[in-house]
Short mmCIF file of C-alpha atoms in Angstrom, two decimals:
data_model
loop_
_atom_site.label_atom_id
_atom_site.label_comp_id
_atom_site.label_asym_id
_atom_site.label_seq_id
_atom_site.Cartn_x
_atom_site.Cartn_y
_atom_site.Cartn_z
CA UNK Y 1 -76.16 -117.04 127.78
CA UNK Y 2 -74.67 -120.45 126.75
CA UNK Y 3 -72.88 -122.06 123.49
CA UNK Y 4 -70.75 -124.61 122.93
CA UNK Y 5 -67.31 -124.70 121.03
CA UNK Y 6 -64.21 -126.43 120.02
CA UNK Y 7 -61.51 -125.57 122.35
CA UNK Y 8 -58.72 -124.91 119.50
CA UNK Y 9 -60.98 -122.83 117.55
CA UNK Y 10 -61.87 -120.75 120.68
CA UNK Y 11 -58.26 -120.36 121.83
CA UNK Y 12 -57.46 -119.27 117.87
CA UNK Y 13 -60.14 -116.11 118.51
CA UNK Y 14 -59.20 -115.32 122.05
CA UNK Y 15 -55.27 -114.96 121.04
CA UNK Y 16 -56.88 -112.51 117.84
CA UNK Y 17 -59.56 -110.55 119.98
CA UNK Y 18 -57.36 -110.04 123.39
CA UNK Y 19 -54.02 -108.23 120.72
CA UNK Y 20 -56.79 -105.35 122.02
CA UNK Y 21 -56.63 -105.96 125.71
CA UNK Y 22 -54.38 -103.11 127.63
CA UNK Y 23 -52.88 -103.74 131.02
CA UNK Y 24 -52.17 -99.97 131.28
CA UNK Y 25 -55.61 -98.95 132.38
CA UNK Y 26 -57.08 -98.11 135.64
CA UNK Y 27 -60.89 -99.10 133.88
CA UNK Y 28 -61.98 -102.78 134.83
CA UNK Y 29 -63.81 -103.26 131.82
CA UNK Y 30 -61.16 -102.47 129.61
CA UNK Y 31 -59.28 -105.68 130.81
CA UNK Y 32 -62.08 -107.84 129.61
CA UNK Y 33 -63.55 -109.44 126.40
CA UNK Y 34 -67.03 -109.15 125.50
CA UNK Y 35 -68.81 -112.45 124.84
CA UNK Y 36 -72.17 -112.17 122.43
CA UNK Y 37 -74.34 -114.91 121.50
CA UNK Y 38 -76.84 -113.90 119.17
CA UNK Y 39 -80.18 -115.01 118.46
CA UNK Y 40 -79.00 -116.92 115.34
CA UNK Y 41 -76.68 -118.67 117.42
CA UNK Y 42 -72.89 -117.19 116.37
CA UNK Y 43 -70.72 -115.98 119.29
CA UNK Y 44 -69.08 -112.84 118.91
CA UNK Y 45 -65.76 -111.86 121.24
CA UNK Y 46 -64.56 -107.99 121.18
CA UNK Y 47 -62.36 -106.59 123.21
CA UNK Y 48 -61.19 -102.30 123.26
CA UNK Y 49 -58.57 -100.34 124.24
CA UNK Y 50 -60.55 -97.10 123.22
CA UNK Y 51 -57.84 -96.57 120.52
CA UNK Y 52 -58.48 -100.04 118.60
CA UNK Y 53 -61.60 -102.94 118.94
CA UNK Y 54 -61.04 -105.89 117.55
CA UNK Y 55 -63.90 -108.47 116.96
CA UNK Y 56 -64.03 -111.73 116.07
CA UNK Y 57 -67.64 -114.20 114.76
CA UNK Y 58 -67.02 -118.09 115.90
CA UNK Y 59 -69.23 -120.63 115.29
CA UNK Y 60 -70.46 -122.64 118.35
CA UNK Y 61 -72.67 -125.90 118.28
CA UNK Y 62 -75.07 -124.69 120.11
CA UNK Y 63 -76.28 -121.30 121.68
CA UNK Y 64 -78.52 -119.35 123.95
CA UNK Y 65 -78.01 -115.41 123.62
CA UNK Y 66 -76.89 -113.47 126.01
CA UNK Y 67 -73.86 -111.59 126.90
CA UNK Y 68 -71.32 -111.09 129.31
CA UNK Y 69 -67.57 -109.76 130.21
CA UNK Y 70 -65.05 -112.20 131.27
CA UNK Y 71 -61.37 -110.80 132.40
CA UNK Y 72 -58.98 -111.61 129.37
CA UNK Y 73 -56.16 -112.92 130.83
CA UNK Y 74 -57.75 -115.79 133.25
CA UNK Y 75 -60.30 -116.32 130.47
CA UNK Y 76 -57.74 -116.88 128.10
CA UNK Y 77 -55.24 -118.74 130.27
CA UNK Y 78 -58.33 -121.10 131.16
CA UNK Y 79 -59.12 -122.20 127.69
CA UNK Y 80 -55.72 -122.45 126.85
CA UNK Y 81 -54.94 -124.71 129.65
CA UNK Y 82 -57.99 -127.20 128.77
CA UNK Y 83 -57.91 -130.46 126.26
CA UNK Y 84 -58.36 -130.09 122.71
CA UNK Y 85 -62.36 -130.78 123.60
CA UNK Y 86 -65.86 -129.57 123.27
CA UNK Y 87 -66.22 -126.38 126.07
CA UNK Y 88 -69.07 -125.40 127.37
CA UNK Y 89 -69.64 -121.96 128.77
CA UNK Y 90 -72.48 -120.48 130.68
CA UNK Y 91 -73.73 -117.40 132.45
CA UNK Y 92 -74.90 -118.78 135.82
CA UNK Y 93 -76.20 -115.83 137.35
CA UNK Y 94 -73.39 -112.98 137.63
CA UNK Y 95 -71.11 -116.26 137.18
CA UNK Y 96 -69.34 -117.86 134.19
CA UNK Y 97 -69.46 -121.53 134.25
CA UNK Y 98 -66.88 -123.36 132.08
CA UNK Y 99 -66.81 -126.80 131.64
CA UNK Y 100 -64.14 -129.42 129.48
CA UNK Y 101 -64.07 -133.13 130.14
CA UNK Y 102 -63.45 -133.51 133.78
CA UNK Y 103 -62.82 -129.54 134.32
CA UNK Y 104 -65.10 -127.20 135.66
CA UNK Y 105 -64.48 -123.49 136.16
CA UNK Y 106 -66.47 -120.42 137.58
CA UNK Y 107 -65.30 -117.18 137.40
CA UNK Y 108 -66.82 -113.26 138.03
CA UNK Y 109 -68.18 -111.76 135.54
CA UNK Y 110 -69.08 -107.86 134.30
CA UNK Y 111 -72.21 -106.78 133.00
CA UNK Y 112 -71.87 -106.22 128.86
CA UNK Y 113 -73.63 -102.70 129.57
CA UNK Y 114 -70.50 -101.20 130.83
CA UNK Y 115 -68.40 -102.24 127.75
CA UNK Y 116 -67.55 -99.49 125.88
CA UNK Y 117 -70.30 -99.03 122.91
CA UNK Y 118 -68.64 -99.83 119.41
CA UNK Y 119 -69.83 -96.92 116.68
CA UNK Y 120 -68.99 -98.40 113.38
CA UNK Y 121 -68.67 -97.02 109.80
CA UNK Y 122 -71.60 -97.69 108.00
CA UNK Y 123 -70.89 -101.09 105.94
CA UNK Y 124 -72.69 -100.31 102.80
CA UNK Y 125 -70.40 -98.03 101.71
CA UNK Y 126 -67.49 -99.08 98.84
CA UNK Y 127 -64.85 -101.28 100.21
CA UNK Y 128 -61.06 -100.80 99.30
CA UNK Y 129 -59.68 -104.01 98.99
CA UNK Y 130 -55.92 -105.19 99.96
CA UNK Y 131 -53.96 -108.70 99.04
CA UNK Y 132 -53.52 -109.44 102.12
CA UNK Y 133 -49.41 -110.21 101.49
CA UNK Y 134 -49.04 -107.29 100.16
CA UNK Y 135 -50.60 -105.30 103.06
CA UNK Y 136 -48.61 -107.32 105.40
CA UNK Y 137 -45.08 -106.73 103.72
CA UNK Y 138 -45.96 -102.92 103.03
CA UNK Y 139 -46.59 -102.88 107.30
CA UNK Y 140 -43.40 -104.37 107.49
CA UNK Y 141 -41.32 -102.68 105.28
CA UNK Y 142 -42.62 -99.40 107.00
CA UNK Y 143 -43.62 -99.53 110.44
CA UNK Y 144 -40.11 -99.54 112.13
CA UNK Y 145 -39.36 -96.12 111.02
CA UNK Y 146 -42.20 -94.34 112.73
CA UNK Y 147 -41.59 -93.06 116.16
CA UNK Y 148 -42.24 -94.84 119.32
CA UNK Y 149 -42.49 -91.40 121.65
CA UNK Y 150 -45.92 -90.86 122.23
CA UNK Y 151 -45.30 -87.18 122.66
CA UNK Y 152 -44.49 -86.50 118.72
CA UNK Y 153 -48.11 -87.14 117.82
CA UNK Y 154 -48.60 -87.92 114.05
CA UNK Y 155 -44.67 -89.60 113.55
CA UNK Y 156 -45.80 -91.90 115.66
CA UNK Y 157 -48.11 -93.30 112.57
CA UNK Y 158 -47.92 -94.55 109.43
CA UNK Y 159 -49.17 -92.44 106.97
CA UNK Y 160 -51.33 -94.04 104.33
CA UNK Y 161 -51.86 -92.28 100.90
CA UNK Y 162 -54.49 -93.73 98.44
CA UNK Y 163 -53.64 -92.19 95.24
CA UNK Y 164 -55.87 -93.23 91.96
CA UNK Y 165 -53.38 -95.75 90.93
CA UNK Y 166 -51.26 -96.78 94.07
CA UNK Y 167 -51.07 -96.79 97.50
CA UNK Y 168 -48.16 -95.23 99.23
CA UNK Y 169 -47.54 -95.91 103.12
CA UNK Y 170 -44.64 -93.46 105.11
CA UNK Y 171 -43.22 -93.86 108.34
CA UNK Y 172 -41.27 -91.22 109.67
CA UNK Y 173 -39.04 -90.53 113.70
CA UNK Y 174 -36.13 -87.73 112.77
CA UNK Y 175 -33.66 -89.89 112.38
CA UNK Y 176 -34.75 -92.27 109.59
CA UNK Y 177 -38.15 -92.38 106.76
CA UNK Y 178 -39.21 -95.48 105.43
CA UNK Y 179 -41.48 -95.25 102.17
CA UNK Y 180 -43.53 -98.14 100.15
CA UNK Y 181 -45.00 -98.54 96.86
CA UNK Y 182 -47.76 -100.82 95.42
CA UNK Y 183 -50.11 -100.05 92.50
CA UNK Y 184 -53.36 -100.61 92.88
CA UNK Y 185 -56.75 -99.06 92.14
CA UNK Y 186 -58.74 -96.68 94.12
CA UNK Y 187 -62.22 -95.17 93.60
CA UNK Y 188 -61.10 -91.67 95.68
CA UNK Y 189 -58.14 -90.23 96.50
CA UNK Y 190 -57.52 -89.89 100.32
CA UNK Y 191 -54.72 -89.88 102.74
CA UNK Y 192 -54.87 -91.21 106.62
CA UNK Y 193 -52.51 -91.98 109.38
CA UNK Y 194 -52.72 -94.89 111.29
CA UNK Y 195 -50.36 -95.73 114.81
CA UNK Y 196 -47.94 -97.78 113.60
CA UNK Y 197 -48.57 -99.55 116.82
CA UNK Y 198 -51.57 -101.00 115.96
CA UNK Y 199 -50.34 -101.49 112.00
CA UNK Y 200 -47.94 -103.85 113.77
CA UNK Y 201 -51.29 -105.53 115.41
CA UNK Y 202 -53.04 -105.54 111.90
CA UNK Y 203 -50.08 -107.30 110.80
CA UNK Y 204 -50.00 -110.07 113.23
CA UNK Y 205 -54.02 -110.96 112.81
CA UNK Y 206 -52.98 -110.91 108.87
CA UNK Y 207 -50.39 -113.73 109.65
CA UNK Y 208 -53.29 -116.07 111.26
CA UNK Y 209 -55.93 -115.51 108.40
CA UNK Y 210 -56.39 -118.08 105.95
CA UNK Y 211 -53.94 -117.72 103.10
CA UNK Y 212 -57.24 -117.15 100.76
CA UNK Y 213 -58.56 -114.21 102.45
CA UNK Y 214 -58.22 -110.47 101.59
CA UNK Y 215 -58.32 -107.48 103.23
CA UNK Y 216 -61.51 -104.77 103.66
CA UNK Y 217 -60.97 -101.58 104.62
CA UNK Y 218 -63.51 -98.87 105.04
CA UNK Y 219 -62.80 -95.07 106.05
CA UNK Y 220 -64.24 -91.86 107.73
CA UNK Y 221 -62.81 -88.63 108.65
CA UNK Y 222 -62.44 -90.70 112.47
CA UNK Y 223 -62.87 -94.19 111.81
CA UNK Y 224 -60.64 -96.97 110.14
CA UNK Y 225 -62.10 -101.26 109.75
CA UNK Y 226 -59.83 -103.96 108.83
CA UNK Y 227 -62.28 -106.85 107.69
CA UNK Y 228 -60.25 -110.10 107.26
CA UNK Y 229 -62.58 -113.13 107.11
CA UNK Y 230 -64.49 -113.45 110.71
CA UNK Y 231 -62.42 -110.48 112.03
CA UNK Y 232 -62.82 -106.85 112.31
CA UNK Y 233 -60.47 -104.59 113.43
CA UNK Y 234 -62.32 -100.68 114.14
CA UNK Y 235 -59.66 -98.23 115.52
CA UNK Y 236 -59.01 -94.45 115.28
CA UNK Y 237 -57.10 -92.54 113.07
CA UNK Y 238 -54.13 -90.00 113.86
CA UNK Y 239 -55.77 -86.06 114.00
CA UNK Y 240 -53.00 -84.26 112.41
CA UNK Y 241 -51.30 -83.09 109.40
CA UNK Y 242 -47.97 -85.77 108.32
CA UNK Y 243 -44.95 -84.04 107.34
CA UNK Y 244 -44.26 -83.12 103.85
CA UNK Y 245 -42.24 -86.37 103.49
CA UNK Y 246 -41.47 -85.26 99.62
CA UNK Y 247 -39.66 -82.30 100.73
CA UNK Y 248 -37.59 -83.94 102.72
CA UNK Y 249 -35.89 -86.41 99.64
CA UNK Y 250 -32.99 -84.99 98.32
CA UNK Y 251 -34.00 -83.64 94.53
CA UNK Y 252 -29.99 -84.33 93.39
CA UNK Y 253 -27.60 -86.82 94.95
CA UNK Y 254 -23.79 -86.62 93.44
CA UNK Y 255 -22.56 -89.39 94.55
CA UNK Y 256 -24.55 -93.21 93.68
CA UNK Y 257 -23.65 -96.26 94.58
CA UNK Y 258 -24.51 -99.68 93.36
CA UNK Y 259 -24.19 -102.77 96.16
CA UNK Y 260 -25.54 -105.96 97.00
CA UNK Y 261 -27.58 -105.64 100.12
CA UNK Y 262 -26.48 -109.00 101.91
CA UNK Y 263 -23.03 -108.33 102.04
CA UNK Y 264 -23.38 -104.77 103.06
CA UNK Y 265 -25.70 -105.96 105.78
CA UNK Y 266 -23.65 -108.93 107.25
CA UNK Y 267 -20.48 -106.51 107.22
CA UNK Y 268 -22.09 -103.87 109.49
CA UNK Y 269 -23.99 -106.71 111.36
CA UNK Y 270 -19.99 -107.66 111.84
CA UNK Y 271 -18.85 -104.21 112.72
CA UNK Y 272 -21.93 -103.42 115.09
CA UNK Y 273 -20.55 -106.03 117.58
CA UNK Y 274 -18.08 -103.37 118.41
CA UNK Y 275 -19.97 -100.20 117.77
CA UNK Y 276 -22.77 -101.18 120.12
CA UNK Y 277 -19.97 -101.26 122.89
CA UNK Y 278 -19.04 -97.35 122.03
CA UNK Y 279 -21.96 -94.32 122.78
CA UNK Y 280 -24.06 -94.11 119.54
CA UNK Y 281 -23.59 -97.18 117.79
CA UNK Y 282 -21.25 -95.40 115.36
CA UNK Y 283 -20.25 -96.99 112.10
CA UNK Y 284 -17.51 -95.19 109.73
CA UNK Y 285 -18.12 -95.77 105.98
CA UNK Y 286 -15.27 -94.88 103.76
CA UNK Y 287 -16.69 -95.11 99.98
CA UNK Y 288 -13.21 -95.19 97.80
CA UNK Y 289 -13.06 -96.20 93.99
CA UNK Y 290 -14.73 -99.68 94.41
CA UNK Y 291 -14.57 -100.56 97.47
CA UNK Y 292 -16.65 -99.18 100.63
CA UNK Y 293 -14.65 -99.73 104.05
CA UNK Y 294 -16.69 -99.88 107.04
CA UNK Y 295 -15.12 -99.49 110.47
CA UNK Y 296 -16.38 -99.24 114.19
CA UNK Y 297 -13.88 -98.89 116.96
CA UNK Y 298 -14.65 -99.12 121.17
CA UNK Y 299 -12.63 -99.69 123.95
CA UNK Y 300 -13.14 -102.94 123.35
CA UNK Y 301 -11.15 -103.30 120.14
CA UNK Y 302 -11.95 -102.50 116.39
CA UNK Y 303 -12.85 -103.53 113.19
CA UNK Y 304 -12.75 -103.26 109.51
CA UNK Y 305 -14.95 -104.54 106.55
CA UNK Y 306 -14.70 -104.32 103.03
CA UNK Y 307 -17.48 -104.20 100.41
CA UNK Y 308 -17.26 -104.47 96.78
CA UNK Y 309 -18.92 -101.41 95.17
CA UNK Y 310 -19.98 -99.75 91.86
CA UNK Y 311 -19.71 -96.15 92.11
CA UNK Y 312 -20.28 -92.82 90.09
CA UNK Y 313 -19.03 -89.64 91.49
CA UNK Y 314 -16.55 -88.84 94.20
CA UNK Y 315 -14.92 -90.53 97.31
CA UNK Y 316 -16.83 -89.93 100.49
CA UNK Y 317 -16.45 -90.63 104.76
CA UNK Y 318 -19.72 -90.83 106.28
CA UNK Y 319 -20.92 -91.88 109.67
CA UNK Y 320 -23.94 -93.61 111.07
CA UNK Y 321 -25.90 -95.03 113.32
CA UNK Y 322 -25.54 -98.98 112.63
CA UNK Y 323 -28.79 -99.98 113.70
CA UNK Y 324 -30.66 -97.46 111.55
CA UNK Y 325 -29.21 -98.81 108.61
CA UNK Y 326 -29.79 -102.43 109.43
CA UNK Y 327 -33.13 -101.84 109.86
CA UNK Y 328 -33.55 -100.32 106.37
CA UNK Y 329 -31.45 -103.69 104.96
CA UNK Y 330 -33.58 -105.75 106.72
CA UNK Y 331 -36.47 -104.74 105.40
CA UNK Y 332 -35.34 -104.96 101.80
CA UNK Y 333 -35.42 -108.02 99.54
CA UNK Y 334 -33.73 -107.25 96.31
CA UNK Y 335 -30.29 -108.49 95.95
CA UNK Y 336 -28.83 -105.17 94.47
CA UNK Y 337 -29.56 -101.50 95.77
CA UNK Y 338 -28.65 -97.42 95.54
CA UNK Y 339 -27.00 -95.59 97.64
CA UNK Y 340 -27.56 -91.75 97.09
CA UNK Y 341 -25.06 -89.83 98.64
CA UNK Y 342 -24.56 -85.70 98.40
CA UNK Y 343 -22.32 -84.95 102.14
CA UNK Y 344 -20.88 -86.45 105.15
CA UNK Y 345 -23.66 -84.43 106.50
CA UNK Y 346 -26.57 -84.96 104.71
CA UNK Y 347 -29.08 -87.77 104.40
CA UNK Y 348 -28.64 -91.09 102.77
CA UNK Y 349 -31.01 -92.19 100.09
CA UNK Y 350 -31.19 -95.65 99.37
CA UNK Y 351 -33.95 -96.70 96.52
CA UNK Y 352 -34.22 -100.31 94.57
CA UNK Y 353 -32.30 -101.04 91.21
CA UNK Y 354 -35.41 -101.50 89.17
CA UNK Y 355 -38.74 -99.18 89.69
CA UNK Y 356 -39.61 -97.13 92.61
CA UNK Y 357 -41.65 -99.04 95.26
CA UNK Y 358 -39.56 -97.81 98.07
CA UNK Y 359 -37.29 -95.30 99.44
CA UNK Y 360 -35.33 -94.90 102.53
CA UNK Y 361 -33.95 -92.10 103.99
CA UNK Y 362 -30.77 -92.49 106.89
CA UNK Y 363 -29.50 -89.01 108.36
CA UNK Y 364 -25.71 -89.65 109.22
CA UNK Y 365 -23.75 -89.30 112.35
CA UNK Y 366 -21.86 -86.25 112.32
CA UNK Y 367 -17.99 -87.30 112.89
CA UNK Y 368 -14.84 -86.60 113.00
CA UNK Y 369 -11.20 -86.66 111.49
CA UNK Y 370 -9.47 -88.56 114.41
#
C-alpha cells in the first residue's frame, strides 16, 4: 500500500474519521483507523467504536492498494504536526513509512483483517434527504435534553419520528423534554432512536461539510447512514420502545404567559450566579400582574430580577432548576415565547408565539413558603 496526499486535506479527514475512535476500550484495534487504497486509486479512512463507523473517501495523487491500521492518536498527531506539504505514506512490511519534506516517520502497524467488518444497508434503496442546517439546528435544539446515564437505555437517545409530512425529533431525562418540528416529505412513516451522543457527533461532521451539501440517510430495523459528501457515518440504533412523550404535555394550561426570551434569559443567567452557590441551583419565579420576579438566595447573598410580562390567568410562585431552563432559552431563537403554567407543582410548557415547531417541557422544584 502507498498514495500520496495533501497534508491539510488529510488532517481535514483524520479530525472527521477519528470523532469514532474510543479510548475506553481494552481492544487494540478499536484505537486505530483503517487506511484503504483501492484499485482505482481513492483512499478510504474508517474508524469504529462498535456503536458508530465513520468513513471518509480522499483523493490522493497517486496510489497502490493495500490496507493497513495505524493507531489514531500518533497517526493523527503526526500529520498534524507536518508542513502544509505533499505526504507520502507507505506500508513497508508490517511498518508505516511517512514521509513530508525533510520528515520521515515509521510507526507499527495492525493487520486490516482484525478491523471490525462494516455490514452496511444496502445503498439502492430510497434515500431520505435532510438540509443539512436544518438537521444540524434540529440536533441542537434537542440533544441536551436526553439523558447522559447510560443505565436509562432509550432516554439516553433522541427519538426521531418521520411522519408523511414532517419530521419530529424528542429528547427526553426526567427532569426536562425537548421537542422539534420541521416539515418535510417522507415516502414511509417510521420512527427510530438514535444516542444523542453520537447526534452530537453527526452534528459536528455537519459543521465541516461544504455549505452545498445535504444530508442522506438510509434505515433498517438495526442500521442508521449519514451520507454527507465523502463521508459516511453507519451506527446503531436504540432497541427499545421511547416514552409516550404526547402523554406527558399538559392537554390545558391556566395560566400563559407572553415574554421576550433574552431578557428572561440574561435575568436568570444574573440570578444563577447565586443559585449555583446554594444545593439545587434553585431559582424562585414569582409571576404577578405584569411583572415576573425572579429570585435566588445562598449564603452568599441574594438577588432579585424583574421581567416585564403579558399574562392571562392567575398569579403564581414556582421554583426551578436554573440551568434547566437556560438550556431550553438557549436553544430558542425567537424573540417572544409562552409560558404554560397550571401549578407550582406541575410542569412548565414553553412553545413559540407563531406555529408549533417546538415544545419544551421544565418540571419545577418543589419549594417552600419561607
Amino acid at each position: 500500500m502507498k498514495f500520496e496526499c495533501n497534508q491539510q486535506l488529510l488532517t481535514k479527514a483524520l479530525n472527521i474519521v477519528s470523532k469514532a475512535v474510543t479510548s475506553r476500550t481494552t481492544i487494540p484495534i478499536l484505537k486505530g483507523i483503517l487506511l484503504e487504497v483501492s484499485e482505482d486509486g481513492k483512499l478510504k479512512m474508517s474508524a469504529s467504536d462498535l456503536d458508530i463507523t465513520i468513513e471518509e473517501t480522499v483523493e490522493i495523487e497517486s496510489g497502490i492498494s493495500g490496507s493497513i491500521v495505524v493507531q489514531s492518536k500518533l497517526f493523527g498527531d503526526i500529520i498534524r504536526k507536518l508542513p502544509n506539504a505533499t505526504i507520502s505514506v507507505e506500508l513497508v512490511d508490517t511498518n508505516v513509512v511517512i514521509k513530508c519534506m525533510n520528515s520521515e516517520f515509521s510507526i507499527i502497524g495492525l493487520s486490516a483483517d482484525e478491523f471490525p467488518s462494516i455490514k452496511n444497508i444496502e445503498e439502492n434503496q430510497e434515500y431520505i434527504t435532510f438540509d443539512k442546517t436544518i438537521l444540524k439546528e434540529m440536533i441542537r435544539k434537542t440533544s441536551f435534553a436526553a439523558s447522559v446515564d447510560e443505565s436509562k437505555g432509550v432516554i439516553t437517545g433522541i427519538l426521531i419520528e418521520l411522519l408523511n409530512d414532517a419530521i419530529n425529533m424528542v429528547a427526553i431525562d426526567g427532569y426536562r423534554m425537548a421537542i422539534t418540528r420541521e416539515a418535510m416529505v417522507n415516502l414511509e412513516e417510521k420512527n427510530v432512536i438514535i444516542s444523542a451522543k453520537i447526534m452530537n457527533e453527526i452534528s459536528k461532521i455537519l459543521s465541516e461539510a461544504s455549505e452545498e451539501e445535504n444530508v442522506n440517510l438510509l434505515l433498517n430495523d438495526k442500521k442508521a447512514i449519514f451520507i454527507i459528501g465523502n463521508v459516511k457515518v453507519v451506527l446503531r440504533l436504540l432497541d427499545g420502545e421511547f416514552i409516550k412523550y404526547k402523554d406527558v404535555l399538559p392537554k390545558d394550561n391556566k395560566i400563559k404567559v407572553k415574554v421576550n426570551r433574552n431578557d428572561l434569559m440574561e435575568s436568570i443567567e444574573r440570578a444563577s450566579l447565586l443559585s449555583k452557590e446554594g444545593k439545587n441551583n434553585l431559582i424562585k419565579f414569582a409571576i404577578k400582574d405584569t411583572i415576573v420576579t425572579i429570585t435566588s438566595k445562598s449564603e452568599e447573598g441574594n438577588v432579585r430580577e424583574e421581567v416585564i410580562i403579558n399574562k392571562e390567568g392567575e398569579d403564581l410562585d414556582i421554583g426551578f432548576n436554573a440551568k434547566y431552563v437556560l438550556d431550553v432559552l438557549k436553544s430558542i431563537d425567537d424573540e417572544d415565547i409562552y409560558m404554560f403554567f397550571n401549578t407550582s407543582i406541575t410542569p412548565c410548557l414553553v412553545e413559540p408565539v407563531n406555529g408549533d415547531s417546538f415544545e419544551y417541557l421544565i418540571l419545577p422544584v418543589r419549594i417552600t413558603n419561607n
